[in-house]
């Protein structure tokens, strides 16, 4: 069957949005559509994502370009390859909600805007040529019509207006056909000045086009400042045969500045009356010069010396001469001898925050931390995501803090990723402008380079005899559950395994002081290892991992040892929290849906993780991840 509608998509970077975009198209109830995808020499995972989708769905055809040619040339190439009667050019960041009824020569579509935190609002409505938008993405063209104007270069405006003016019938669709997502990390495509060049290239400009230039020019000028905005608006005046735009724009800018004054005054007053006397002096410290050799490290909201930041710190001490690494910890938190540290909230704390050049953390620093020009923030994260994260949680009820999360993420210069899967999820979940370091996880270097000696030392550190089988139980946190008691009956589980097994239990760090575990520990029935300083050492010591939905499964898979998944409430967890894949079919191996099944698995099983799981999630874990991060950031 020949397709009636061809989607043309040109992809350069924006890898994290590609799969959801194509899924929104291919899930439509319309067998007579096709997707013509052009990989515009993207240097990320775009080529492999497109190829994987095309392999699954024959309606997708992919062309890979050896050199970047730009979106205009990419659209022209896609148009040449399209077979549909109609063509819809679409962005990788958009989502198709409903296919429009195809009619006329040009269809003007309505859309819904979606902010980075998931809030939706109607986009400006297109009701005809008098208020048509300047974009190509909210229109569907009859292919033979737009083909007359596109192939010479196919910039948006030089294709849109000739096609609109040549169309015999322009149809307005009332329903919202697609969602226009506006992620901050979308690839910029041209400048405001480029748009004016395209308008000028159209030559003879009648009243409809002059009005469009005025409307579009005012929109574009909002992104410019000062003298550049005035120059831009003067050119808009020339092209649209209009006067007074500069004066009106300056008056509007003055009104907006006046409206901002009360809010700025309130912020100044809050800073002046801050009850923390040390934090009141923080702004003064921010005027001191940066120390190019000072790096601040932190983990888990200042809970200790751990995780990826620890591994990066230790490797940086070896590779970066003169680097001074200072850890931030909460009061009462112990750190190893020789590790320089400051207590959160102290005078020394604010001093290093003000003067450090490098900031490395596996969570976001608090709101009061100011990022200065020249400071470099490295987000290491602390797990490969099974559960949905960041802005991907916007669809769940009660998500009120996402704007604050996004604001803190804007500090990032680098984000560490353990694998391609994580990269694709996190660049969408945390859509700000940073460079992803797809290096593997630094904390897993000790697992990737494990030796008999290091394993023996780890077992001795937690008191495991050579003849005993060590089982590490590490469940995750359930935000929707008020009771932090683990879903597994640990007493019965340990008793069922017998004396030849030792059960080490480590709950999520939100619940690391659970009284039940301490009671079972004191009775000698399990080992409560919540206070052990290194999760990695516990992994080395364990012969088997038992977990539910914790990211520890991805780390432990590096060791290629048995993993048993305890998933009695998988459907509830998937519905309430949201997940990126089906653990039951794509997990590391055997899954138990009850305590009894889990006991049998651990008693009898010695099955190693599925090779496909290990390849998907651990292929970068070669023992040199920390070194790669240090070389990228501190070199």
Coordinates of C-alpha atoms in Angstrom, one line a residue:
X1 CA 0.0 0.0 0.0
X2 CA 1.4 3.4 -1.0
X3 CA 1.6 5.8 2.0
X4 CA -0.8 8.7 2.0
X5 CA 1.2 10.7 4.6
X6 CA 5.0 11.0 4.8
X7 CA 6.6 12.3 7.9
X8 CA 10.0 13.8 7.2
X9 CA 12.3 14.1 10.2
X10 CA 15.8 15.5 10.2
X11 CA 17.8 14.5 13.2
X12 CA 21.1 16.0 14.5
X13 CA 21.7 15.3 18.1
X14 CA 18.6 15.6 20.3
X15 CA 19.0 11.8 20.7
X16 CA 17.0 11.6 23.9
X17 CA 13.8 12.8 22.3
X18 CA 14.0 10.7 19.1
X19 CA 12.4 7.5 20.3
X20 CA 9.3 9.1 22.0
X21 CA 8.8 11.3 18.9
X22 CA 8.8 8.3 16.5
X23 CA 6.7 6.2 18.9
X24 CA 4.0 8.9 18.9
X25 CA 3.9 8.7 15.1
X26 CA 4.1 4.9 14.7
X27 CA 1.5 4.2 17.4
X28 CA -1.2 6.1 15.4
X29 CA -4.0 4.0 13.9
X30 CA -2.9 4.6 10.3
X31 CA -1.2 1.9 8.3
X32 CA -0.8 4.3 5.3
X33 CA 1.9 6.4 6.7
X34 CA 5.7 6.4 6.5
X35 CA 8.6 8.1 8.2
X36 CA 11.5 9.3 6.2
X37 CA 14.3 10.0 8.7
X38 CA 17.5 11.8 7.8
X39 CA 20.5 11.4 10.1
X40 CA 22.3 14.7 9.5
X41 CA 25.7 13.3 10.5
X42 CA 24.8 13.2 14.1
X43 CA 27.8 12.3 16.3
X44 CA 25.8 10.8 19.2
X45 CA 23.4 7.8 19.4
X46 CA 20.9 9.1 16.8
X47 CA 22.2 6.8 14.0
X48 CA 21.8 3.6 16.1
X49 CA 18.4 4.7 17.6
X50 CA 17.1 5.3 14.1
X51 CA 18.4 2.0 12.7
X52 CA 16.9 0.1 15.7
X53 CA 13.5 1.6 15.1
X54 CA 13.7 1.0 11.4
X55 CA 14.6 -2.6 12.0
X56 CA 11.4 -3.0 14.1
X57 CA 9.1 -1.1 11.8
X58 CA 9.3 -1.2 8.0
X59 CA 7.4 2.1 7.7
X60 CA 10.6 3.8 8.8
X61 CA 13.3 4.5 6.2
X62 CA 16.7 6.0 7.3
X63 CA 19.3 7.9 5.4
X64 CA 22.7 8.6 7.1
X65 CA 24.6 11.6 5.8
X66 CA 28.4 11.5 6.0
X67 CA 28.7 15.3 6.6
X68 CA 26.3 17.7 8.2
X69 CA 24.3 19.5 5.7
X70 CA 21.8 21.4 7.9
X71 CA 18.0 20.9 8.4
X72 CA 17.0 22.7 5.2
X73 CA 19.1 20.4 3.0
X74 CA 18.0 17.4 5.1
X75 CA 14.3 18.3 4.6
X76 CA 14.9 18.6 0.8
X77 CA 16.5 15.2 0.8
X78 CA 13.6 13.7 2.8
X79 CA 11.1 15.3 0.5
X80 CA 12.8 13.7 -2.5
X81 CA 12.5 10.3 -0.9
X82 CA 9.0 10.7 0.4
X83 CA 6.3 8.7 -1.3
X84 CA 3.2 10.0 0.4
X85 CA 0.5 12.3 -1.2
X86 CA 1.0 14.6 1.8
X87 CA 4.2 15.5 3.8
X88 CA 4.5 16.6 7.3
X89 CA 7.9 17.9 8.5
X90 CA 8.4 17.2 12.2
X91 CA 10.9 18.0 14.9
X92 CA 12.6 15.3 17.0
X93 CA 11.3 17.0 20.1
X94 CA 7.6 17.0 19.1
X95 CA 4.9 14.4 19.8
X96 CA 2.1 13.6 17.5
X97 CA -1.3 13.5 19.3
X98 CA -3.7 13.0 16.4
X99 CA -3.4 12.6 12.7
X100 CA -5.3 15.3 10.8
X101 CA -7.8 14.5 8.2
X102 CA -6.0 15.1 4.9
X103 CA -7.6 17.5 2.6
X104 CA -6.7 20.6 0.5
X105 CA -3.3 21.7 -0.6
X106 CA -2.0 23.0 2.8
X107 CA -3.3 22.1 6.2
X108 CA -2.7 24.5 9.1
X109 CA -2.5 22.6 12.3
X110 CA -3.0 23.6 15.9
X111 CA -0.7 22.5 18.6
X112 CA -0.2 22.4 22.4
X113 CA 3.0 23.7 24.0
X114 CA 4.6 21.6 26.7
X115 CA 7.1 23.3 29.0
X116 CA 10.2 21.4 30.3
X117 CA 8.3 20.6 33.5
X118 CA 5.4 19.1 31.6
X119 CA 2.9 22.0 31.8
X120 CA 0.7 22.3 28.7
X121 CA -0.9 25.3 27.2
X122 CA -2.4 26.0 23.8
X123 CA 0.0 27.4 21.2
X124 CA -1.1 30.6 19.3
X125 CA -3.9 29.5 17.0
X126 CA -3.6 29.5 13.2
X127 CA -7.0 30.5 11.7
X128 CA -5.8 31.5 8.2
X129 CA -3.2 33.3 6.3
X130 CA -3.6 36.5 8.4
X131 CA -2.2 34.8 11.4
X132 CA -0.2 31.8 10.0
X133 CA 2.8 30.9 12.0
X134 CA 6.3 31.2 10.5
X135 CA 7.1 27.5 11.2
X136 CA 7.1 24.6 8.8
X137 CA 6.3 22.0 11.5
X138 CA 2.6 23.0 12.1
X139 CA 1.6 22.5 8.5
X140 CA 0.9 19.5 6.2
X141 CA 1.6 20.1 2.5
X142 CA 0.5 18.3 -0.6
X143 CA 3.9 16.8 -1.7
X144 CA 3.7 17.9 -5.3
X145 CA 3.0 21.5 -4.2
X146 CA 5.8 22.0 -1.7
X147 CA 8.1 20.0 -3.9
X148 CA 8.1 23.0 -6.4
X149 CA 9.7 25.3 -3.8
X150 CA 11.8 23.1 -1.5
X151 CA 14.8 21.4 -3.1
X152 CA 16.9 24.5 -3.8
X153 CA 17.6 24.9 -0.1
X154 CA 14.4 24.5 1.8
X155 CA 14.8 27.0 4.5
X156 CA 11.5 27.2 6.4
X157 CA 10.3 30.6 5.2
X158 CA 11.4 30.2 1.6
X159 CA 9.3 27.0 1.3
X160 CA 6.3 28.0 3.5
X161 CA 5.3 31.2 1.9
X162 CA 5.6 30.3 -1.8
X163 CA 3.6 27.1 -1.1
X164 CA 0.9 29.0 0.9
X165 CA 0.6 31.7 -1.8
X166 CA 0.4 29.1 -4.6
X167 CA -2.1 26.8 -2.8
X168 CA -5.6 26.7 -4.2
X169 CA -7.1 25.5 -1.0
X170 CA -5.7 26.1 2.6
X171 CA -7.6 24.1 5.3
X172 CA -7.5 25.0 9.0
X173 CA -7.8 22.0 11.4
X174 CA -9.3 22.9 14.7
X175 CA -8.0 20.1 16.9
X176 CA -4.5 20.0 18.4
X177 CA -2.5 17.6 16.2
X178 CA 0.8 17.6 18.1
X179 CA 2.6 18.7 21.2
X180 CA 5.4 21.2 20.9
X181 CA 7.9 20.3 23.5
X182 CA 10.4 23.1 24.4
X183 CA 13.4 21.4 26.1
X184 CA 16.2 23.8 27.0
X185 CA 18.8 21.4 25.5
X186 CA 17.2 21.4 22.0
X187 CA 19.6 22.1 19.2
X188 CA 19.6 25.7 18.1
X189 CA 18.7 26.2 14.5
X190 CA 19.8 29.5 13.1
X191 CA 19.4 33.1 14.4
X192 CA 16.8 35.8 14.2
X193 CA 18.9 37.5 11.5
X194 CA 18.7 34.3 9.4
X195 CA 14.9 34.6 9.4
X196 CA 15.2 38.2 8.0
X197 CA 17.6 36.9 5.3
X198 CA 15.0 34.3 4.3
X199 CA 12.2 37.0 4.1
X200 CA 14.4 39.2 2.0
X201 CA 15.1 36.3 -0.4
X202 CA 11.4 36.0 -1.1
X203 CA 11.6 39.2 -3.2
X204 CA 8.3 40.8 -3.9
X205 CA 6.4 41.1 -0.6
X206 CA 2.7 41.7 -0.6
X207 CA 0.5 42.7 2.3
X208 CA 0.2 39.2 3.7
X209 CA 3.9 38.7 3.8
X210 CA 4.6 42.2 5.2
X211 CA 2.2 41.5 8.1
X212 CA 3.9 38.1 8.7
X213 CA 7.3 39.8 8.8
X214 CA 6.0 42.3 11.4
X215 CA 4.5 39.6 13.6
X216 CA 7.5 37.3 13.3
X217 CA 10.0 40.1 13.8
X218 CA 8.4 41.2 17.1
X219 CA 8.6 37.6 18.4
X220 CA 12.3 37.2 17.4
X221 CA 13.3 40.6 18.8
X222 CA 12.3 39.4 22.3
X223 CA 15.4 37.2 22.3
X224 CA 17.7 40.2 21.6
X225 CA 19.0 43.0 23.8
X226 CA 20.0 46.6 23.6
X227 CA 21.6 47.9 20.4
X228 CA 21.3 44.6 18.6
X229 CA 17.5 44.6 19.1
X230 CA 17.3 48.1 17.8
X231 CA 19.3 47.2 14.7
X232 CA 17.1 44.1 14.2
X233 CA 13.8 46.0 14.4
X234 CA 15.0 48.7 12.0
X235 CA 15.6 46.0 9.4
X236 CA 12.2 44.5 10.2
X237 CA 10.7 48.0 9.6
X238 CA 12.4 48.2 6.2
X239 CA 11.3 44.7 5.1
X240 CA 7.7 45.2 6.3
X241 CA 7.3 48.8 5.3
X242 CA 6.5 49.7 8.9
X243 CA 7.4 52.6 11.3
X244 CA 7.6 53.0 15.0
X245 CA 8.6 49.4 16.0
X246 CA 11.8 50.4 17.8
X247 CA 10.0 53.0 19.9
X248 CA 7.3 50.6 20.9
X249 CA 9.7 47.8 21.7
X250 CA 11.8 50.1 23.9
X251 CA 8.7 51.3 25.8
X252 CA 7.6 47.7 26.3
X253 CA 11.0 46.7 27.7
X254 CA 10.9 49.6 30.1
X255 CA 7.5 48.5 31.4
X256 CA 8.8 45.0 31.9
X257 CA 11.8 46.2 33.9
X258 CA 9.5 48.2 36.1
X259 CA 7.4 45.2 36.8
X260 CA 10.5 43.2 37.8
X261 CA 11.6 45.8 40.4
X262 CA 9.3 44.6 43.3
X263 CA 10.5 41.0 42.9
X264 CA 14.1 42.0 42.9
X265 CA 13.5 44.2 46.0
X266 CA 12.0 41.2 47.8
X267 CA 15.0 39.0 46.9
X268 CA 17.4 41.7 48.2
X269 CA 15.4 42.0 51.4
X270 CA 15.4 38.2 51.9
X271 CA 19.2 38.1 51.5
X272 CA 19.6 41.0 54.0
X273 CA 17.5 39.4 56.6
X274 CA 18.7 35.8 56.2
X275 CA 18.7 34.3 59.7
X276 CA 22.0 32.4 59.0
X277 CA 24.7 34.9 59.8
X278 CA 27.3 32.9 57.8
X279 CA 25.1 32.7 54.7
X280 CA 24.6 36.4 54.9
X281 CA 28.3 36.8 54.3
X282 CA 28.4 34.3 51.4
X283 CA 27.7 37.1 48.7
X284 CA 30.9 38.9 49.9
X285 CA 32.9 35.8 49.5
X286 CA 31.7 35.5 46.0
X287 CA 33.8 38.5 45.0
X288 CA 37.0 36.7 45.8
X289 CA 39.0 35.2 42.9
X290 CA 38.5 31.5 42.1
X291 CA 41.1 29.0 43.1
X292 CA 41.9 27.0 39.9
X293 CA 43.2 24.1 42.0
X294 CA 40.3 23.9 44.4
X295 CA 37.6 21.2 43.9
X296 CA 34.5 20.6 46.1
X297 CA 33.2 17.0 46.3
X298 CA 30.0 15.8 47.9
X299 CA 27.6 12.8 47.8
X300 CA 24.0 12.0 48.8
X301 CA 23.2 15.4 50.3
X302 CA 26.4 15.6 52.3
X303 CA 25.9 12.2 53.9
X304 CA 29.5 11.0 53.4
X305 CA 32.5 10.0 51.4
X306 CA 31.1 7.7 48.7
X307 CA 30.0 6.8 45.3
X308 CA 31.2 8.3 42.0
X309 CA 32.5 11.5 43.5
X310 CA 34.7 9.4 45.8
X311 CA 36.2 7.4 42.9
X312 CA 36.7 10.6 40.8
X313 CA 38.4 12.4 43.8
X314 CA 40.8 9.5 44.4
X315 CA 41.7 9.3 40.8
X316 CA 42.1 13.0 40.4
X317 CA 44.5 13.1 43.4
X318 CA 46.7 10.7 41.4
X319 CA 46.4 12.4 38.0
X320 CA 46.1 16.2 38.6
X321 CA 49.1 17.7 40.2
X322 CA 48.3 20.3 42.9
X323 CA 44.6 19.6 43.0
X324 CA 43.0 20.3 46.4
X325 CA 39.9 18.2 46.9
X326 CA 37.6 19.2 49.8
X327 CA 34.6 17.2 50.8
X328 CA 31.4 18.6 52.2
X329 CA 29.7 16.5 54.9
X330 CA 27.0 17.0 57.4
X331 CA 27.9 17.5 61.1
X332 CA 28.9 14.2 62.7
X333 CA 29.7 12.4 59.5
X334 CA 33.0 10.5 59.6
X335 CA 35.4 10.6 56.7
X336 CA 38.6 8.6 56.2
X337 CA 41.9 10.0 57.7
X338 CA 43.6 12.3 55.3
X339 CA 40.5 13.4 53.4
X340 CA 40.1 17.2 53.8
X341 CA 36.5 18.2 54.5
X342 CA 34.3 21.0 55.7
X343 CA 31.0 20.8 57.6
X344 CA 27.9 22.0 55.7
X345 CA 26.9 25.4 57.0
X346 CA 30.2 26.3 58.5
X347 CA 32.3 29.4 57.6
X348 CA 34.8 27.1 55.8
X349 CA 31.9 25.6 53.8
X350 CA 30.8 29.0 52.4
X351 CA 34.4 29.9 51.7
X352 CA 35.1 26.8 49.5
X353 CA 31.7 27.2 47.8
X354 CA 32.7 30.7 46.8
X355 CA 36.3 30.1 45.7
X356 CA 36.3 26.5 44.2
X357 CA 36.6 26.0 40.5
X358 CA 35.3 22.5 40.4
X359 CA 32.1 21.0 42.0
X360 CA 31.5 17.2 41.8
X361 CA 28.3 15.7 43.3
X362 CA 26.1 12.7 42.7
X363 CA 23.0 14.8 43.5
X364 CA 22.3 18.5 43.1
X365 CA 23.9 21.0 45.4
X366 CA 21.4 23.0 47.5
X367 CA 19.6 26.1 46.2
X368 CA 21.8 28.5 48.1
X369 CA 24.9 27.5 46.1
X370 CA 25.7 30.2 43.5
X371 CA 27.4 29.2 40.3
X372 CA 30.0 31.8 39.4
X373 CA 31.4 32.4 35.9
X374 CA 34.4 30.0 35.5
X375 CA 33.1 27.4 37.9
X376 CA 32.5 23.9 36.6
X377 CA 29.8 21.6 37.9
X378 CA 30.0 17.8 37.4
X379 CA 26.9 15.8 38.1
X380 CA 27.9 12.1 38.4
X381 CA 24.4 10.7 39.2
X382 CA 24.2 7.6 41.4
X383 CA 22.6 4.9 39.4
X384 CA 21.4 3.6 36.1
X385 CA 17.7 4.4 36.0
X386 CA 15.1 1.7 36.0
X387 CA 12.6 4.1 37.5
X388 CA 11.6 7.3 35.8
X389 CA 13.5 10.4 36.8
X390 CA 13.5 14.1 36.6
X391 CA 11.1 15.7 34.1
X392 CA 9.8 12.3 33.1
X393 CA 7.9 12.3 36.3
X394 CA 5.8 15.2 35.2
X395 CA 2.8 13.0 34.3
X396 CA 2.6 11.6 37.9
X397 CA 0.4 13.3 40.5
X398 CA 1.9 15.6 43.1
X399 CA 5.1 16.5 41.2
X400 CA 5.4 20.1 42.4
X401 CA 9.2 20.5 42.7
X402 CA 10.2 19.9 39.1
X403 CA 10.8 23.6 38.4
X404 CA 13.3 23.7 41.2
X405 CA 15.0 20.5 39.9
X406 CA 15.4 22.0 36.5
X407 CA 16.8 25.3 37.9
X408 CA 19.4 23.4 39.8
X409 CA 20.3 21.3 36.8
X410 CA 21.1 24.4 34.8
X411 CA 24.4 24.6 36.8
X412 CA 25.7 21.4 35.2
X413 CA 28.6 21.5 32.8
X414 CA 29.1 17.8 32.7
X415 CA 26.9 14.7 33.5
X416 CA 28.4 11.3 33.9
X417 CA 26.6 8.4 32.3
X418 CA 27.2 4.7 32.8
X419 CA 25.9 3.6 29.4
X420 CA 24.0 4.6 26.3
X421 CA 20.7 3.7 27.8
X422 CA 21.3 6.1 30.7
X423 CA 22.4 8.8 28.4
X424 CA 19.2 8.6 26.4
X425 CA 17.0 8.7 29.5
X426 CA 18.8 11.4 31.4
X427 CA 19.3 13.9 28.6
X428 CA 15.5 13.9 28.3
X429 CA 14.8 13.7 32.1
X430 CA 17.3 16.5 32.8
X431 CA 17.0 18.6 29.7
X432 CA 19.5 21.4 30.3
X433 CA 22.7 22.3 28.4
X434 CA 25.6 20.1 29.5
X435 CA 28.0 17.7 28.0
X436 CA 27.4 14.0 28.7
X437 CA 30.4 12.0 29.7
X438 CA 29.5 8.4 28.7
X439 CA 32.3 6.8 30.5
X440 CA 30.9 4.0 32.7
X441 CA 30.5 4.7 36.4
X442 CA 33.7 5.6 38.3
X443 CA 32.4 3.8 41.4
X444 CA 32.3 0.5 39.5
X445 CA 36.0 0.6 38.7
X446 CA 36.7 -1.4 41.8
X447 CA 34.2 -4.0 40.6
X448 CA 35.6 -4.2 37.1
X449 CA 39.1 -4.7 38.4
X450 CA 38.2 -7.1 41.2
X451 CA 40.8 -9.7 42.1
X452 CA 40.8 -12.7 44.4
X453 CA 42.7 -10.6 46.9
X454 CA 40.3 -7.7 46.8
X455 CA 37.3 -10.0 47.2
X456 CA 38.9 -11.8 50.1
X457 CA 39.7 -8.4 51.8
X458 CA 36.1 -7.3 51.3
X459 CA 34.7 -10.5 52.8
X460 CA 37.1 -10.2 55.8
X461 CA 36.0 -6.6 56.3
X462 CA 32.4 -7.6 56.8
X463 CA 33.2 -10.9 58.6
X464 CA 32.3 -13.5 56.0
X465 CA 33.9 -16.8 56.4
X466 CA 35.3 -18.6 53.3
X467 CA 32.8 -21.4 53.7
X468 CA 29.8 -19.1 53.9
X469 CA 27.6 -17.9 51.0
X470 CA 27.1 -14.2 51.4
X471 CA 23.7 -12.8 50.2
X472 CA 23.4 -9.0 49.9
X473 CA 19.8 -7.8 50.2
X474 CA 19.4 -4.3 48.9
X475 CA 15.8 -3.1 48.2
X476 CA 14.9 0.3 46.9
X477 CA 12.8 3.1 48.2
X478 CA 9.0 3.4 47.5
X479 CA 7.9 7.0 47.5
X480 CA 4.3 6.1 47.7
X481 CA 4.6 3.8 50.7
X482 CA 4.7 5.3 54.2
X483 CA 6.0 2.1 55.8
X484 CA 9.7 1.7 55.1
X485 CA 9.7 -2.0 56.3
X486 CA 11.3 -4.1 53.5
X487 CA 8.8 -6.2 51.5
X488 CA 10.8 -9.4 52.2
X489 CA 10.4 -11.2 55.5
X490 CA 14.1 -11.2 56.3
X491 CA 13.8 -13.4 59.4
X492 CA 12.1 -16.2 57.5
X493 CA 14.3 -15.8 54.5
X494 CA 17.5 -16.0 56.6
X495 CA 16.2 -19.0 58.5
X496 CA 15.2 -20.8 55.3
X497 CA 18.7 -20.4 53.9
X498 CA 20.4 -21.9 56.9
X499 CA 23.7 -21.3 58.7
X500 CA 25.8 -21.7 55.5
X501 CA 24.3 -18.5 54.2
X502 CA 24.9 -15.0 55.6
X503 CA 22.3 -12.4 54.8
X504 CA 23.6 -8.8 54.7
X505 CA 20.8 -6.3 54.6
X506 CA 21.2 -2.7 53.4
X507 CA 18.1 -0.7 52.9
X508 CA 17.9 2.5 50.8
X509 CA 19.8 5.4 52.4
X510 CA 16.5 7.1 53.2
X511 CA 15.7 4.3 55.6
X512 CA 19.2 3.2 56.7
X513 CA 18.4 3.2 60.5
X514 CA 15.4 0.8 60.4
X515 CA 14.7 -0.7 63.9
X516 CA 13.7 -4.1 62.4
X517 CA 17.1 -4.6 60.8
X518 CA 18.9 -3.6 64.0
X519 CA 16.7 -6.0 66.0
X520 CA 17.5 -8.9 63.6
X521 CA 21.2 -8.0 63.6
X522 CA 21.4 -7.9 67.4
X523 CA 19.7 -11.4 67.5
X524 CA 22.4 -12.7 65.1
X525 CA 19.9 -13.6 62.4
X526 CA 21.2 -11.1 59.7
X527 CA 23.9 -8.6 59.2
X528 CA 22.7 -5.0 59.2
X529 CA 25.3 -3.3 56.9
X530 CA 23.6 0.0 56.6
X531 CA 26.5 1.8 58.3
X532 CA 29.2 0.2 56.1
X533 CA 31.0 3.0 54.3
X534 CA 31.3 1.3 50.9
X535 CA 28.5 -0.3 48.9
X536 CA 31.1 -1.4 46.4
X537 CA 32.9 -3.4 49.1
X538 CA 29.6 -5.1 50.0
X539 CA 29.2 -6.1 46.4
X540 CA 32.6 -7.5 46.3
X541 CA 31.9 -9.5 49.4
X542 CA 28.5 -10.9 48.2
X543 CA 28.1 -14.1 46.3
X544 CA 24.5 -13.3 45.4
X545 CA 22.6 -10.1 45.1
X546 CA 18.9 -9.9 46.0
X547 CA 17.1 -6.7 45.1
X548 CA 13.8 -5.5 43.8
X549 CA 14.0 -2.3 41.7
X550 CA 17.3 -0.8 43.0
X551 CA 19.9 0.4 40.6
X552 CA 22.4 -1.7 42.5
X553 CA 21.5 -4.5 40.1
X554 CA 23.3 -2.7 37.2
X555 CA 26.4 -2.2 39.3
X556 CA 26.5 -5.8 40.6
X557 CA 26.1 -7.1 37.1
X558 CA 29.7 -5.9 36.4
X559 CA 30.8 -8.8 38.7
X560 CA 28.9 -11.4 36.6
X561 CA 27.5 -13.0 39.7
X562 CA 24.0 -14.3 40.4
X563 CA 21.2 -11.7 40.8
X564 CA 17.8 -12.6 42.1
X565 CA 15.0 -10.1 41.6
X566 CA 12.3 -10.0 44.3
X567 CA 9.3 -8.3 42.6
X568 CA 6.1 -9.0 44.5
X569 CA 4.7 -5.6 43.7
X570 CA 6.1 -4.9 40.3
X571 CA 2.8 -3.9 38.7
X572 CA 2.1 -1.4 41.6
X573 CA 5.6 0.0 41.4
X574 CA 5.5 0.4 37.6
X575 CA 2.2 2.2 37.8
X576 CA 2.9 4.4 40.8
X577 CA 6.5 5.4 40.0
X578 CA 6.9 4.7 36.3
X579 CA 9.8 2.7 34.8
X580 CA 11.8 2.8 31.6
X581 CA 11.6 -0.9 30.8
X582 CA 9.9 -4.1 31.9
X583 CA 12.1 -5.7 34.5
X584 CA 10.3 -9.0 34.2
X585 CA 11.3 -9.5 30.6
X586 CA 14.4 -7.3 30.3
X587 CA 16.0 -7.8 33.7
X588 CA 19.2 -9.5 34.7
X589 CA 17.7 -12.9 35.1
X590 CA 15.5 -14.9 37.4
X591 CA 12.5 -13.1 39.0
X592 CA 10.6 -14.2 42.1
X593 CA 7.1 -12.9 42.7
X594 CA 6.9 -14.2 46.3
X595 CA 9.2 -14.8 49.3
X596 CA 8.9 -18.6 48.8
X597 CA 10.0 -18.3 45.1
X598 CA 12.9 -16.1 46.2
X599 CA 14.1 -18.6 48.8
X600 CA 14.1 -21.3 46.2
X601 CA 16.0 -19.2 43.7
X602 CA 18.7 -18.3 46.2
X603 CA 19.0 -21.9 47.5
X604 CA 19.3 -23.5 44.2
X605 CA 20.3 -20.9 41.7
X606 CA 23.7 -20.0 40.4
X607 CA 22.6 -18.4 37.3
X608 CA 24.7 -15.4 36.2
X609 CA 23.1 -12.3 34.7
X610 CA 21.7 -12.4 31.2
X611 CA 24.5 -11.6 28.7
X612 CA 22.2 -9.2 26.9
X613 CA 21.6 -7.3 30.1
X614 CA 25.3 -7.1 30.9
X615 CA 26.1 -5.9 27.3
X616 CA 23.3 -3.3 27.5
X617 CA 24.3 -1.8 30.9
X618 CA 27.9 -2.7 31.7
X619 CA 29.9 -2.7 28.4
X620 CA 31.8 0.5 29.4
X621 CA 32.9 -0.8 32.8
X622 CA 36.5 -1.6 32.2
X623 CA 38.1 -0.1 35.4
X624 CA 39.0 3.2 33.8
X625 CA 35.8 5.3 34.1
X626 CA 37.1 7.6 36.8
X627 CA 40.2 8.2 34.7
X628 CA 38.1 9.2 31.7
X629 CA 36.1 11.6 33.8
X630 CA 39.2 13.2 35.3
X631 CA 40.8 13.6 31.9
X632 CA 37.6 15.2 30.4
X633 CA 37.0 17.7 33.3
X634 CA 40.4 18.5 35.0
X635 CA 42.8 18.2 32.0

